[in-house]
Amino acid sequence: MLTVSDLHVYYAEIHALKGISLEVAKGEIVALLGPNGAGKTTTVKSLSGLLHPRAGVIELEGESLLGLPPHAIVTRGVAHVPEGRRIFNRLTVLENLEMGAYIRSDAGIAQDLQRVFALFPRLEERQTQVAGTLSGGEQQMLAIGRALMARPRVLLLDEPSMGLAPVLVEQIFETIVDINRQGTTILLVEQNAAMALDIAHRGYVLETGIVVLAGTAAELVANADVRRAYLGE
Amino acid sequence: MRGGWPDKLSPVDAVLWGFRLVVLVLVVWGTIGTVLAAKYSGEVWLDFLVFGLSQGSIYALIALGYTMVYGILRMINFAHGEVFMAGAYTAYFVADALARSGHLDRYPLPSLLLVLAVSMTTSTLVGVLLERVAYRPLRHAPRLVPLIAAIGASFFLQYAFRGLYGSGFKAYPEPDILKGVWTFAGVRILKTQAVVLVAAVIMMLGLYAFVMKTKTGTAMRAVAEDLEAAALMGINVDRIIVTTFAVGAAMAGAAGLLYALVFKQVHFFMGFVPGIKAFTAAVLGGIGNIPGAMLGGLFLGLVESVGPILFLDGLGIVAPYQLKDVIAFTMLVMVLIFRPSGLLGERLAVKKA
């Protein structure tokens, strides 16, 4: 569904991604793992159009996304939940969700709102509240719910577990699985490799801008390097 | 502001505290002096009050443009005063033609609405062009660069109008229906001032509703808060920025006509002082904050109008009204030093890129 090949991204003269290739098939959860600075966030930012790769291919079902502005990429069905949530603090919860559906004007919006509220009942309780007053976990729910309002075919999740208590992380990951079961393809960037590989079908390991390992979740979990470096053994 | 007392008072702090104290003493002393002298009747005070509010409502309309653009781009559009001038000046020709043909007095309301539409449209065009030509190419340049471009654009517009229409004052025609006074419950109010105040308030409420209730307005607030996250929602950020310039400029154009109705003349340099005053009003209310700009404008107009006789007359200053700008800019300096976030400030702590 989503094909990336030989992607090169530079920050000024720093070569951040040195020819990344990866593939996300329809209906999959694919984990993108690796240490800080490996290029995970750079990769998803390139996919959503926030960064402009110098070379490479990004295709969504055969259509190139390269060089398109972020708003055009959302329209084509790729939604990005950025690192650090980035919800609109001064807007209400409901307004945040409405902004998620900004590109749409169809009758299905109300239905999708109910779907988001079903996934995250806390958001329904707090819909008139200003988003900046939500707890960290609620903010992450809002960030994911907001992205779902665009009814994306592919969801890019950047560090959804960041800064959350373990119990909340578990809850968020369960919801990610639910969202995937409802038909959304997911590319998941995570530092928490154990959790990510637990729900992912496949994974890629990035180090200093290149893919050093790729395989099914089971293969990665069994890999000695991965166990040592990311699973704390 | 920092909590608690500093361990040691630095010389700068001492000077600032001294400044604050001097201003406070002068204001209190002057006010007491004025009140004791009881030189002015209640009617005079009321006149100053109403004039201050109508003047302030014009400042508020212009201030909205500063504050909205700042909210999104963190940039002060110093050419905004000229956007205001361009609308009022261009609409003058229509108003003048309508006055000569007699339409202005025969059909005052449609004529005034036409003049208003011309003023708003011209300002909007100028505002949008400005964004396109002078600011958008500099979006990723260091912050000082667009500021310099703004000052350049400001001079360009002033001297373009001077070149086109000369450097003289042009007398704005005054429709008959706006001449004279209305009396409400024994209180007389100049018709022009009442109309200006009411029109400005309607316009501000309309803008506020637009920003708070419509999808585009919500998108503006989203872009103002986090441009990148807004882009990830599928919001075309460039289009929202242009819309913001357009809306702010339209408000300035409306303010231009109201200003011309009060002062009955236009001039190529007329945008400068109201522009700076409106900027002061925007800072006063907390720049980036829309209700703040409205409040700051009304407050500035009021203080500027009532302040001279209230604070300065009692100090024995002759012709205190000449010093109204001193009051306005002293307020600007005080706000910048002591409360840079303005009257309403930021409602939430927000990370700024």
Coordinates of C-alpha atoms in Angstrom, one line a residue, chain B residues 33-149:
Chain B
G33 CA -6.2 68.1 41.3
T34 CA -8.7 67.9 38.4
V35 CA -11.5 66.5 40.6
L36 CA -10.9 69.2 43.3
A37 CA -10.8 72.0 40.7
A38 CA -14.1 70.7 39.3
K39 CA -13.6 72.8 36.2
Y40 CA -15.5 70.6 33.8
S41 CA -19.2 69.7 33.9
G42 CA -20.6 66.2 33.6
E43 CA -21.5 66.9 30.1
V44 CA -17.9 67.7 29.1
W45 CA -16.8 64.4 30.7
L46 CA -19.5 62.5 28.8
D47 CA -18.4 64.1 25.5
F48 CA -14.8 63.0 26.1
L49 CA -16.0 59.6 27.1
V50 CA -18.1 59.1 24.0
F51 CA -15.4 60.5 21.8
G52 CA -12.9 58.2 23.4
L53 CA -15.0 55.2 22.9
S54 CA -15.7 55.9 19.2
Q55 CA -12.1 56.7 18.6
G56 CA -11.1 53.6 20.6
S57 CA -13.5 51.4 18.5
I58 CA -11.6 52.6 15.4
Y59 CA -8.3 51.7 17.0
A60 CA -9.8 48.3 18.0
L61 CA -10.8 47.5 14.4
I62 CA -7.3 48.3 13.1
A63 CA -5.7 46.5 16.0
L64 CA -7.4 43.3 15.0
G65 CA -5.3 43.1 11.9
Y66 CA -2.1 43.5 13.8
T67 CA -3.1 40.9 16.4
M68 CA -4.4 38.3 13.9
V69 CA -1.4 38.4 11.7
Y70 CA 0.9 38.3 14.8
G71 CA -1.0 35.4 16.1
I72 CA -0.3 33.3 13.0
L73 CA 3.1 34.6 11.8
R74 CA 4.6 36.1 14.9
M75 CA 5.3 39.1 12.8
I76 CA 4.2 42.8 13.2
N77 CA 2.7 44.0 9.9
F78 CA 3.9 47.5 10.1
A79 CA 2.3 48.4 6.8
H80 CA -1.1 47.8 8.3
G81 CA -1.6 51.5 8.9
E82 CA -1.2 52.0 5.2
V83 CA -3.7 49.3 4.4
F84 CA -6.1 51.4 6.5
M85 CA -5.1 54.5 4.6
A86 CA -5.4 52.9 1.2
G87 CA -9.1 51.9 1.9
A88 CA -10.1 55.3 3.2
Y89 CA -8.3 57.2 0.5
T90 CA -9.7 55.2 -2.4
A91 CA -13.2 55.3 -1.0
Y92 CA -12.8 59.1 -0.8
F93 CA -13.2 59.3 -4.6
V94 CA -16.4 57.3 -4.5
A95 CA -17.7 59.3 -1.6
D96 CA -16.8 62.6 -3.3
A97 CA -18.5 61.5 -6.6
L98 CA -21.6 60.5 -4.7
A99 CA -21.6 63.8 -2.8
R100 CA -21.3 65.8 -6.0
S101 CA -24.1 63.9 -7.7
G102 CA -26.3 64.4 -4.6
H103 CA -26.8 60.7 -4.1
L104 CA -25.0 60.8 -0.7
D105 CA -27.8 62.9 0.7
R106 CA -30.7 61.5 -1.3
Y107 CA -29.8 57.9 -0.5
P108 CA -27.5 58.1 2.4
L109 CA -27.6 54.5 3.6
P110 CA -26.9 52.7 0.3
S111 CA -24.3 55.4 -0.5
L112 CA -22.5 54.9 2.7
L113 CA -22.6 51.1 2.3
L114 CA -21.2 51.5 -1.1
V115 CA -18.3 53.7 0.2
L116 CA -17.8 51.1 3.0
A117 CA -17.6 48.3 0.5
V118 CA -15.1 50.1 -1.7
S119 CA -12.9 50.9 1.4
M120 CA -13.0 47.4 2.6
T121 CA -12.4 45.8 -0.8
T122 CA -9.4 48.1 -1.5
S123 CA -7.9 47.4 1.9
T124 CA -8.4 43.7 1.4
L125 CA -6.7 43.7 -2.0
V126 CA -3.8 45.7 -0.6
G127 CA -3.5 43.4 2.4
V128 CA -3.6 40.3 0.3
L129 CA -1.1 41.7 -2.2
L130 CA 1.2 42.7 0.6
E131 CA 1.2 39.1 1.9
R132 CA 1.8 37.7 -1.5
V133 CA 4.6 40.0 -2.6
A134 CA 6.3 41.2 0.5
Y135 CA 5.9 38.6 3.2
R136 CA 5.3 35.1 1.7
P137 CA 8.7 35.0 0.0
L138 CA 10.3 35.8 3.4
R139 CA 8.3 33.3 5.4
H140 CA 11.4 31.3 6.4
A141 CA 13.8 34.2 6.6
P142 CA 14.9 35.5 10.1
R143 CA 12.3 37.4 11.9
L144 CA 13.9 40.8 11.3
V145 CA 13.7 40.5 7.6
P146 CA 9.9 40.5 7.1
L147 CA 9.8 43.4 9.6
I148 CA 12.1 45.4 7.4
A149 CA 10.0 44.4 4.4

